[in-house]
Short mmCIF file of C-alpha atoms in Angstrom, two decimals:
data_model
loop_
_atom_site.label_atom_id
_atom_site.label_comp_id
_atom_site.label_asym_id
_atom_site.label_seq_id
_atom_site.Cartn_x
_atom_site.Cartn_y
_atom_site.Cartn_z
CA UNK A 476 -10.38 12.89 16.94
CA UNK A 477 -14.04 14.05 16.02
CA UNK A 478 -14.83 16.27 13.42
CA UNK A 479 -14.57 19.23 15.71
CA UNK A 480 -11.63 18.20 17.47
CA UNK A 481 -9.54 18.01 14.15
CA UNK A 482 -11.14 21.17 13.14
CA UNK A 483 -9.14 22.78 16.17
CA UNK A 484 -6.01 21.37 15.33
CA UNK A 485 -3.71 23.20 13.02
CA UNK A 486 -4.04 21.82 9.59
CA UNK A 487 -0.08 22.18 8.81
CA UNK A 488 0.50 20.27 11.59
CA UNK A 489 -2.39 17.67 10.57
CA UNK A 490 -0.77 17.57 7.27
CA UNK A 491 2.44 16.93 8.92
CA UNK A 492 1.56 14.29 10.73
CA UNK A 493 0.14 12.68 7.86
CA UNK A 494 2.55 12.85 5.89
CA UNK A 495 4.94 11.01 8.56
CA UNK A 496 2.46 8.56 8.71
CA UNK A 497 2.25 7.60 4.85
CA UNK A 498 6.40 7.83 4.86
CA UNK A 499 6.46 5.31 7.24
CA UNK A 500 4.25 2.80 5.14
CA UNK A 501 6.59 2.25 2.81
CA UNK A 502 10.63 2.83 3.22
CA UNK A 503 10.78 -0.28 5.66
CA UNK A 504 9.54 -2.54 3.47
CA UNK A 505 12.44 -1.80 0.51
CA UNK A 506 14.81 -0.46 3.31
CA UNK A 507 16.57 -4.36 3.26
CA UNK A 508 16.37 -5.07 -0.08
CA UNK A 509 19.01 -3.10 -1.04
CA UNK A 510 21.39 -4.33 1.60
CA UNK A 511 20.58 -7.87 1.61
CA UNK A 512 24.10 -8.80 0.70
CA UNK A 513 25.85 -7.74 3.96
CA UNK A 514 23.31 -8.90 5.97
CA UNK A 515 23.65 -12.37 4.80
CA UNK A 516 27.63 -11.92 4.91
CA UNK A 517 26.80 -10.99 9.10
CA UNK A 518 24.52 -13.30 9.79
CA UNK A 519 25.71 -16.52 7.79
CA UNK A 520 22.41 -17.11 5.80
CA UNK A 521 21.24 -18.15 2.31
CA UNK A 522 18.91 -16.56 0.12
CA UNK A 523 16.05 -18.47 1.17
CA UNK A 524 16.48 -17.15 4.96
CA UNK A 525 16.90 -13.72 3.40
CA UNK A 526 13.92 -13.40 1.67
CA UNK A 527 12.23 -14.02 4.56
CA UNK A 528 13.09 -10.71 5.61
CA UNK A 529 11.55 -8.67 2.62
CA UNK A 530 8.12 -11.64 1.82
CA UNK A 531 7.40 -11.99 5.50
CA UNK A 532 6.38 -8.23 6.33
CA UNK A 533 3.94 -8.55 2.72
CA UNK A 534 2.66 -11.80 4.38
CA UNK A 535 1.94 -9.96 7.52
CA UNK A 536 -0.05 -7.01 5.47
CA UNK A 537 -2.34 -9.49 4.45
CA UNK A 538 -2.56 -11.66 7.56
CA UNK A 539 -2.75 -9.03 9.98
CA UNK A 540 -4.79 -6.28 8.38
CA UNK A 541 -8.01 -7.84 9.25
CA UNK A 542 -7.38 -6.89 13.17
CA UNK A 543 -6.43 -2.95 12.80
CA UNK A 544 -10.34 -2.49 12.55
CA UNK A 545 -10.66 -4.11 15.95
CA UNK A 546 -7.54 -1.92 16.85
CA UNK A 547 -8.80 1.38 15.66
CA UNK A 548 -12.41 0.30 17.82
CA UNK A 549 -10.88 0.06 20.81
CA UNK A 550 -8.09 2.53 21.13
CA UNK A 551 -9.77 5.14 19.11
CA UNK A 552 -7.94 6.21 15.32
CA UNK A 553 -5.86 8.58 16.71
CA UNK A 554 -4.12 6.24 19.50
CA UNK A 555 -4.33 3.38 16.75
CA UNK A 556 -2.23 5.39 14.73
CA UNK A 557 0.09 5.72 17.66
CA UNK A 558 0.47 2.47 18.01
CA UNK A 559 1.13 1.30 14.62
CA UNK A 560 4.46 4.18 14.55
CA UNK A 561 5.41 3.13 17.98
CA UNK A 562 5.17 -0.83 16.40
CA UNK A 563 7.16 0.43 13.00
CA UNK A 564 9.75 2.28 15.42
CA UNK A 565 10.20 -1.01 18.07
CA UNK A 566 10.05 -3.27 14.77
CA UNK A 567 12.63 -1.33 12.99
CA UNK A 568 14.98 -1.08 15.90
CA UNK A 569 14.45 -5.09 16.35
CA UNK A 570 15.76 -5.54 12.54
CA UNK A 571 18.27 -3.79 12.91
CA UNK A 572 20.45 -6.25 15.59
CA UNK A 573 22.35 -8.45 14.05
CA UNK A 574 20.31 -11.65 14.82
CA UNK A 575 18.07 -13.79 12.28
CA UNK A 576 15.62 -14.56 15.32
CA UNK A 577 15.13 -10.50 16.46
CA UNK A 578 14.90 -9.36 13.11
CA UNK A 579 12.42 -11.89 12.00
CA UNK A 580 10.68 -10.67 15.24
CA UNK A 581 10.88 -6.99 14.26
CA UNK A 582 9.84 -7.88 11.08
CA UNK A 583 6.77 -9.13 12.52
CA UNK A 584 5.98 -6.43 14.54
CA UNK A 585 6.77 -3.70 12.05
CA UNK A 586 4.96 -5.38 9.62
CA UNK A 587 1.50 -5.17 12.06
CA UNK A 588 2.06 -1.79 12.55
CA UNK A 589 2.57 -0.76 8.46
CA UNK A 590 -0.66 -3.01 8.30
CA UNK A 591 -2.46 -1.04 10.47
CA UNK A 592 -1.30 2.05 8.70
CA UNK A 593 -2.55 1.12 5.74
CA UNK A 594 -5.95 0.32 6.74
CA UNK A 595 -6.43 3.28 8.80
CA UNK A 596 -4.95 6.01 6.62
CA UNK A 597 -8.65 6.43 4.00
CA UNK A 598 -10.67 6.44 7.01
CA UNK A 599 -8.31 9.25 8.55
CA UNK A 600 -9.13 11.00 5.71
CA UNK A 601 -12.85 9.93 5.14
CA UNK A 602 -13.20 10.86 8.96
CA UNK A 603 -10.67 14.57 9.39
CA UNK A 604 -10.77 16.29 5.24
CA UNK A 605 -14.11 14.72 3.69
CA UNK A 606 -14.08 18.10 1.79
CA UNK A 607 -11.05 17.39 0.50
CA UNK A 608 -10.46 13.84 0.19
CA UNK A 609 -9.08 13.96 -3.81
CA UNK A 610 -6.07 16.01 -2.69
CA UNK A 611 -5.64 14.31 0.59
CA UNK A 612 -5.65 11.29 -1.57
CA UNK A 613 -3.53 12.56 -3.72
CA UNK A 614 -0.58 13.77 -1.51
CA UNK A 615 -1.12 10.49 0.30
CA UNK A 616 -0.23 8.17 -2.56
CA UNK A 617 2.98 10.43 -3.88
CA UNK A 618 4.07 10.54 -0.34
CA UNK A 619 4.00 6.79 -0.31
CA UNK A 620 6.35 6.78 -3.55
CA UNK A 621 8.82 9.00 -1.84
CA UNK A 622 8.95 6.42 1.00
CA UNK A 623 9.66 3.64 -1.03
CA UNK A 624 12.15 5.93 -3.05
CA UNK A 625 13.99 6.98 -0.35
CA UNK A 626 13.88 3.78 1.41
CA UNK A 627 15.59 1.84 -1.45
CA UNK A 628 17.61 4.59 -2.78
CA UNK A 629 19.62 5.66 0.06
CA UNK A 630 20.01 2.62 1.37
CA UNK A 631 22.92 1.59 -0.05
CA UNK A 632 24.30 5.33 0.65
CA UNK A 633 24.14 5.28 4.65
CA UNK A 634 25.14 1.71 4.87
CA UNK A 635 28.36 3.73 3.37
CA UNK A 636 28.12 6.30 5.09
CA UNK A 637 27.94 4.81 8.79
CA UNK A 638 29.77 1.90 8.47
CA UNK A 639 27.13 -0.65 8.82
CA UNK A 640 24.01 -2.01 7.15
CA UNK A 641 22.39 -1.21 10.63
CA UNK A 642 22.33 2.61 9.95
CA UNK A 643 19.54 3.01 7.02
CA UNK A 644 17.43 0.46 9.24
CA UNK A 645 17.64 2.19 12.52
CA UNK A 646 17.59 5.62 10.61
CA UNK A 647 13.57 4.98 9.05
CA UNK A 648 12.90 2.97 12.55
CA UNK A 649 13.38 6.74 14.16
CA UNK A 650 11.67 8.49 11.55
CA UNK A 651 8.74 6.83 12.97
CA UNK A 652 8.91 8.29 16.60
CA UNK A 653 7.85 11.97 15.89
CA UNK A 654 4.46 10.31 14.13
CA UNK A 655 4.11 9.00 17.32
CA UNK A 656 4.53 11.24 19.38
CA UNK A 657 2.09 13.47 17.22
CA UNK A 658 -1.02 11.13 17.34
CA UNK A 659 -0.30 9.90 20.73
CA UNK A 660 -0.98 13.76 21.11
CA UNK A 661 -4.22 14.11 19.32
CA UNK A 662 -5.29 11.06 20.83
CA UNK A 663 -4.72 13.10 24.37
CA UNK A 664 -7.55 16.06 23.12
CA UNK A 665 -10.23 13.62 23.39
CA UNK A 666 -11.15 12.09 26.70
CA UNK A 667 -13.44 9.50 27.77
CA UNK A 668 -15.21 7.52 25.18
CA UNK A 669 -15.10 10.23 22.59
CA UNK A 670 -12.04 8.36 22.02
CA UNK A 671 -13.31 5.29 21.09
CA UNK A 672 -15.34 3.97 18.04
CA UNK A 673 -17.61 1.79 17.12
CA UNK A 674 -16.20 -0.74 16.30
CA UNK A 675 -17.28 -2.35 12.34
CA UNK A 676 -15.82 -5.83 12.04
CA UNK A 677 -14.90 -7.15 8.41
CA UNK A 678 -17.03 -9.65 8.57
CA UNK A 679 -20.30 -7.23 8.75
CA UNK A 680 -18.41 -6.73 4.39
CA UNK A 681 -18.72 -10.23 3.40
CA UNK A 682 -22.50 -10.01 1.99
CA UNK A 683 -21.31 -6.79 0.07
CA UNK A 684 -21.30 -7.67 -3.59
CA UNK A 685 -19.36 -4.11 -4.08
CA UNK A 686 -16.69 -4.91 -0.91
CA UNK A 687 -15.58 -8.02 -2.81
CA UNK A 688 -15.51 -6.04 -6.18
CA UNK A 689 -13.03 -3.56 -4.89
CA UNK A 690 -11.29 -6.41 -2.99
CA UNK A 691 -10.98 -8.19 -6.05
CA UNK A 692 -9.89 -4.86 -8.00
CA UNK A 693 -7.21 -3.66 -5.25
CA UNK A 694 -5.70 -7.25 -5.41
CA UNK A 695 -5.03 -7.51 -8.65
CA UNK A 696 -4.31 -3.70 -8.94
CA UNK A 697 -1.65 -5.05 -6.16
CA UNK A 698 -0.73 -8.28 -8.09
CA UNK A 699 0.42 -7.11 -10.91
CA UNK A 700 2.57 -4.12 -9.35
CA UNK A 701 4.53 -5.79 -7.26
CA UNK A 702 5.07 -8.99 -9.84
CA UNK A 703 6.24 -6.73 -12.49
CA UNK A 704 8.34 -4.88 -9.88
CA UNK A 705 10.10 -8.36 -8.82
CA UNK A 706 10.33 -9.80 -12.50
CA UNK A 707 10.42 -6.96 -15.14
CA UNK A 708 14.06 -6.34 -14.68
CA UNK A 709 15.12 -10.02 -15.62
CA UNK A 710 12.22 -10.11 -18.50
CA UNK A 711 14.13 -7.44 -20.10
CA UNK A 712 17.15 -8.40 -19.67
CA UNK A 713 16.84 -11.96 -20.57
CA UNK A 714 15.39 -10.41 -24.21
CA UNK A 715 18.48 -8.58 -24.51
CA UNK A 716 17.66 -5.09 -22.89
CA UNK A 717 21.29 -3.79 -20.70
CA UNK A 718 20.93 -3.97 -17.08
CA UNK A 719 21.59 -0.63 -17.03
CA UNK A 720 18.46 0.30 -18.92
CA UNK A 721 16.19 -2.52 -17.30
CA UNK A 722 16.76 -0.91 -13.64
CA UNK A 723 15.98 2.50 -15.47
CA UNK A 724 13.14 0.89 -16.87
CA UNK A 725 12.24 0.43 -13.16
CA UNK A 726 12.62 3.54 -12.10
CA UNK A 727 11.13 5.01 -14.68
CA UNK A 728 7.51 3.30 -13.20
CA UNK A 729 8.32 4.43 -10.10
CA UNK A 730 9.10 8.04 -10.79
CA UNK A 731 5.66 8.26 -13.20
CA UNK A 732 3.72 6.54 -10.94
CA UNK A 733 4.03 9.59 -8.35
CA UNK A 734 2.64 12.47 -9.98
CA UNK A 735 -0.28 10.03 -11.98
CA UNK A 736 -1.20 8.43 -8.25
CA UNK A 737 -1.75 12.27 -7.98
CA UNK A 738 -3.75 13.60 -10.52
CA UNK A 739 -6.54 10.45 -10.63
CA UNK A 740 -6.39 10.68 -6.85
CA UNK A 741 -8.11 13.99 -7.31
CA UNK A 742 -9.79 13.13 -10.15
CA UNK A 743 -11.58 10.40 -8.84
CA UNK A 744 -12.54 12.39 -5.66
CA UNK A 745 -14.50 14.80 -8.12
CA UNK A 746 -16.21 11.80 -10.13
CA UNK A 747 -19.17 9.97 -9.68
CA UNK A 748 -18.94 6.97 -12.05
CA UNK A 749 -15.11 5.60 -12.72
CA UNK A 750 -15.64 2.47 -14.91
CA UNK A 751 -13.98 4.39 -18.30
CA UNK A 752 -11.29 5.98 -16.38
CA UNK A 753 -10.41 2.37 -14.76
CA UNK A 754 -10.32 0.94 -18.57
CA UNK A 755 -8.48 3.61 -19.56
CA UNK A 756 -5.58 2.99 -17.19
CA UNK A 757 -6.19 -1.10 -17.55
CA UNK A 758 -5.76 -0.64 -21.17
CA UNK A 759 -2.13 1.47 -21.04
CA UNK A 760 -0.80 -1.70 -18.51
CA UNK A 761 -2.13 -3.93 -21.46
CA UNK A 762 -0.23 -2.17 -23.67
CA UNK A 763 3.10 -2.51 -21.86
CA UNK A 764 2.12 -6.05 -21.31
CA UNK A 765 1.46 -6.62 -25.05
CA UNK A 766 4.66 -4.76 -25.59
CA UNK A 767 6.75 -6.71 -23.69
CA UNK A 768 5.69 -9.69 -24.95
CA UNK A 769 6.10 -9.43 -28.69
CA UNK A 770 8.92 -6.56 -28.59
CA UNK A 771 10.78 -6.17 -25.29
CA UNK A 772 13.03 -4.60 -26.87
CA UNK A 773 11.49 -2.34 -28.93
CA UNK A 774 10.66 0.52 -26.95
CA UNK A 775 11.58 -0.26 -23.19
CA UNK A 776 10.85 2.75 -22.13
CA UNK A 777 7.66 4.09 -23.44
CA UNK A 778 6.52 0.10 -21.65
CA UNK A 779 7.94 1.40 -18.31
CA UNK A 780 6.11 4.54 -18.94
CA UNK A 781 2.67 3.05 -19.78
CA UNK A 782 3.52 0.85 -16.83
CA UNK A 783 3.98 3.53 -14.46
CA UNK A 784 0.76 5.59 -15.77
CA UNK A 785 -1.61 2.37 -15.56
CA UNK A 786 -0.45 0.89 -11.95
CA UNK A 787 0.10 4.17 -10.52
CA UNK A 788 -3.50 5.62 -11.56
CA UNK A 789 -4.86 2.00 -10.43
CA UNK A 790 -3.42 1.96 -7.20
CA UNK A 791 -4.33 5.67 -6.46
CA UNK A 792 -8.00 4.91 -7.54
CA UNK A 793 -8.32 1.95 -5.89
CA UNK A 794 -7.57 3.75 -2.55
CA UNK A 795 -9.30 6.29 -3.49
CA UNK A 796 -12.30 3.97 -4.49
CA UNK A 797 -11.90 2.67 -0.32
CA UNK A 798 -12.71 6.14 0.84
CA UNK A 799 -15.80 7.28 -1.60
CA UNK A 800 -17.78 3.51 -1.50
CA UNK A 801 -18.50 4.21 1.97
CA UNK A 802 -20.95 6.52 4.18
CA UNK A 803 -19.24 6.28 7.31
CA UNK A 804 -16.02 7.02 8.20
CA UNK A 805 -16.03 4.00 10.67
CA UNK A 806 -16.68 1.94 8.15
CA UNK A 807 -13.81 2.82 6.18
CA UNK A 808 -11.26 0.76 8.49
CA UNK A 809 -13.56 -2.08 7.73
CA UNK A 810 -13.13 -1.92 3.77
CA UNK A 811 -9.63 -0.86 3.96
CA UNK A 812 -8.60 -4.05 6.09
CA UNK A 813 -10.63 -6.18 3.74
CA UNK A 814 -9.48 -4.54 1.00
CA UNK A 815 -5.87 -4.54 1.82
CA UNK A 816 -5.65 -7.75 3.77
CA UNK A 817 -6.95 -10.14 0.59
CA UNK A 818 -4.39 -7.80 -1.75
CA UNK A 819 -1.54 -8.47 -0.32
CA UNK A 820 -1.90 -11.67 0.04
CA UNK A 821 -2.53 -11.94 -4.00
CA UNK A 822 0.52 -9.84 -4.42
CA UNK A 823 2.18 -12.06 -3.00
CA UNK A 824 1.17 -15.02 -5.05
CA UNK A 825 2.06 -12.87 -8.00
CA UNK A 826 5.76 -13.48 -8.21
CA UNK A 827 5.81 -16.55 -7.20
CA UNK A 828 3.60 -17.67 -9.73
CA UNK A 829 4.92 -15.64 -12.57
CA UNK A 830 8.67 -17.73 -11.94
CA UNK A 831 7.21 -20.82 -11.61
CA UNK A 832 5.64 -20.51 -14.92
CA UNK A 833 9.17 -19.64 -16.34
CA UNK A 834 10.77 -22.20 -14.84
CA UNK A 835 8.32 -24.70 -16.41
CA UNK A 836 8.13 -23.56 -19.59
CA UNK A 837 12.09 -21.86 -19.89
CA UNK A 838 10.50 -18.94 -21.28
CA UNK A 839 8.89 -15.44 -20.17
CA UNK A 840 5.85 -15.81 -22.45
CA UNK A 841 3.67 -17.99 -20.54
CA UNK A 842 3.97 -15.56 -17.20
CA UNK A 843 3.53 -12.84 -19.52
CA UNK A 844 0.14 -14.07 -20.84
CA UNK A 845 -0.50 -15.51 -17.52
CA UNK A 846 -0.49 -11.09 -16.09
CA UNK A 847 -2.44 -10.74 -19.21
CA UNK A 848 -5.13 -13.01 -18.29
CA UNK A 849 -5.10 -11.55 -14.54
CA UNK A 850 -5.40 -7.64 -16.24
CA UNK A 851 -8.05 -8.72 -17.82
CA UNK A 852 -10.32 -9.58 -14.01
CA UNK A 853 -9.09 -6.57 -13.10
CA UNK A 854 -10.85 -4.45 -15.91
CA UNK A 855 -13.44 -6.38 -15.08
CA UNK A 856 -13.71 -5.96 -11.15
CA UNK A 857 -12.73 -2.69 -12.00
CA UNK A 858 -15.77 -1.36 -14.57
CA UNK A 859 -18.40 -3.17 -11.53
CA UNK A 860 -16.70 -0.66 -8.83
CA UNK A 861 -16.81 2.09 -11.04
CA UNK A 862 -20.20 2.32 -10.95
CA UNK A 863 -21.40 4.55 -8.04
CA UNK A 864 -22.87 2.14 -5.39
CA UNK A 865 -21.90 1.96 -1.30
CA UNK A 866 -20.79 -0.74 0.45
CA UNK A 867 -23.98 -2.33 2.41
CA UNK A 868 -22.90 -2.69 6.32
CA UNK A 869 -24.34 -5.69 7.67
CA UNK A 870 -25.77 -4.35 11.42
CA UNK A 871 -24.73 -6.27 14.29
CA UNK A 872 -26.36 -3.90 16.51
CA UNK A 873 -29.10 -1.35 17.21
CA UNK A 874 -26.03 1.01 16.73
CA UNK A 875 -25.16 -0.22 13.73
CA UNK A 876 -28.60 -0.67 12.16
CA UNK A 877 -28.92 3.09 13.39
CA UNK A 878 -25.75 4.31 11.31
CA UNK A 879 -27.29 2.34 8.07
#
C-alpha cells in the first residue's frame, strides 16, 4: 500500500490489523511447549523428537528470513503479509493432526510465514506511520509479549477445556485468518505494479559496516533472551531457589519486559544517538548476570526484574534500531531479514551452548561467565549502532543507485 493508499484506510482498522499481525508472531511458537507431554503420550515419541517441534520453527526464523525480502518484492508488502497469516493459519492447522510427519510439516510452513512476519513488520511501519514509528514500535513489541503470554499461558487451559491438546493449536492457527483476510484486502486497493516493490536483496547489506553492527547487536540481544529463558529456571533452582519462585522469576521478565519494550520503543524513535541508553540497559542484564552468579539466591527477584528491564529495552531498541538506520522503507525488509535471520540462528546456539558448558564442568558458573562474556559484544555492537549512521545500500541497478 503506498503512502496515500494507507492514508485512505482507516487507521483503527490499520491498527487492527497490525496488531493481529504481531499476535501471530509469537503464540505459535510457545503454543506446544506447554503441552508437550500429551503430545508425546499421542504420538509415541521421546524428547529428542519433541523438541523438534519447539527448535525447528527458531531454526526456520533464521534459515528462512533471508527470502521474505524477495517475497515482499514480488507480491508487494501488503499481499506478503497475506501470505505469511495464510502460511501461520495452514501451518498451525498442519500441527495440530496427530502425526509427527504433518506437524513437522506445519511446523515448517508456519515457521516461514512467522519469519516473514518478522522481517516485514519495521518496514510496515517505516513504509505506513513514519511519523509515528516510536509508538508504532512500541505497541508492536508489547503486543508481541501478549502473544507469547497468551500462547503459553492458556495453553494448558483449553487443552482442558476441549478435551485435546489439538484445541489451543488449532485455536491461534484461526486467529491468523482474519489478518489475512485484512491484508489480502489492502493488497486488493492497489492494482497493477503499484503493488509491487523493488525488490532490495540482503546481499546489497553485506558491505555495510553498520548492517553487521546491528546484526551482531540483535543476535546477541536474541542470544541471551532466549538462553536465559530456557536455562534460568534450573540455574535457580539448582542453587536452591523453589520452583515455585524460579517460574515466577520467569514471569516476572516477561511481564516487565512489556511495558519497558514500550517506553524505549518510543524513546528511541525520538533520539538521535543511542549508545548510553544501550549501556544503560546492557549494564542492568550484567547486573542480574553478576547476581546470579555470586548470589542466586539472594534477591531472585530484583535479578528477574533487571532481567526483564535490560532484554526487554534491548530487544525493543534493537527493532527499533531496524526501522531508524534506514532511508527507505524498501530497504527495511532487507535489514530486518538480515538482521533477524543471523539472530535467530545465534539464539539458537545460545542454549545449547550454555548446557553443554554445564554438563562439562557440573556447574552453572562457567555458562554463566560464558553470557557474561557474550553481554559484553553486545555493549559493544551496541555503543557502534548507537551512533547515528544509515545503512549504505549497495545499487544493483540504475533504480537502486537512483534511491541512494
Amino acid at each position: 500500500m503506498s503512502a496515500s493508499t494507507s492514508r485512505s484506510m482507516p487507521s483503527s482498522l490499520w491498527l487492527v490489523a497490525f496488531v493481529l499481525i504481531a499476535l501471530n508472531l509469537r503464540a505459535p511458537i510457545v503454543v506446544i511447549g506447554p503441552i508437550l507431554e500429551p503430545i508425546m503420550s499421542t504420538l509415541s515419541i521421546g524428547t529428542s523428537t519433541a523438541s523438534l517441534l519447539t527448535t525447528l520453527m527458531i531454526l526456520c526464523f533464521g534459515l528462512l528470513s533471508p527470502l521474505a525480502p524477495m517475497v515482499a518484492g514480488r507480491l508487494g508488502l501488503d499481499r506478503a503479509l497475506a501470505l505469511a497469516m495464510i502460511a501461520v493459519a495452514v501451518g498451525g492447522l498442519f500441527r495440530s493432526v496427530p502425526s509427527i510427519s504433518l506437524m513437522m510439516a506445519g511446523t515448517i510452513l508456519a515457521g516461514f510465514g512467522i519469519a516473514c512476519g518478522n522481517v516485514f513488520m519495521p518496514g510496515l511501519v517505516k513504509r505506513d506511520r513514519p511519523e509515528r514509528i516510536g509508538p508504532t514500535m512500541g505497541i508492536y513489541t508489547v503486543v508481541l509479549g501478549i502473544g507469547a503470554t497468551l500462547g503459553s499461558g492458556t495453553a494448558v487451559m483449553l487443552t482442558h477445556a476441549f478435551g485435546t491438546w489439538t484445541a489451543p493449536i488449532r485455536l491461534w492457527a484461526l486467529l491468523a485468518l482474519p489478518a489475512f483476510a485484512i491484508w489480502a484486502w489492502f493488497g486488493s486497493a492497489r492494482q497493477g505494479r503499484d503493488n509491487a516493490e523493488t525488490p532490495v536483496p540482503i546481499t546489497a547489506l553485506l558491505k555495510s559496516r553498520v548492517a553487521w553492527t546491528l546484526t551482531c547487536f540483535m543476535g546477541l540481544q536474541s542470544l541471551g533472551f532466549y538462553t536465559m529463558q530456557t536455562w534460568l529456571a534450573k540455574v535457580v533452582i539448582d542453587a536452591g531457589v523453589s520452583a515455585d519462585r524460579a517460574a515466577l522469576m520467569v514471569s516476572t521478565i516477561n511481564l516487565v519486559s512489556m511495558p519497558v519494550s514500550y517506553i524505549v520503543a518510543r524513546t528511541a524513535a525520538r533520539r538521535a544517538r543511542h549508545s548510553l541508553f544501550i549501556l544503560i540497559l546492557t549494564a542492568l542484564i550484567g547486573t542480574a548476570l553478576a547476581g546470579l552468579l555470586l548470589a542466586p539466591t539472594a534477591q531472585p527477584l530484583l535479578w528477574a526484574v533487571l532481567l526483564g528491564t535490560g532484554q526487554g529495552g534491548c530487544f525493543a531498541i534493537s527493532l527499533t534500531l531496524i526501522v531508524l538506520r534506514v532511508r527507505h522503507a524498501e530497504h527495511t525488509a532487507a535489514l530486518s531479514g538480515m538482521a533477524q535471520s543471523v539472530g535467530y540462528l545465534m539464539a539458537a546456539c545460545g542454549p545449547l551452548l550454555f548446557g553443554m558448558l554445564h554438563s562439562l564442568t557440573g556447574r552453572w558458573q562457567a555458562s554463566l561467565v560464558m553470557m557474561i562474556v557474550f553481554l559484553i559484544g553486545q555493549s559493544v555492537a551496541g555503543v557502534l549502532i548507537g551512533r547515528p549512521h544509515l545503512v549504505e545500500v549497495k545499487a544493483s541497478s540504475p533504480a537502486d543507485r537512483g534511491r541512494k
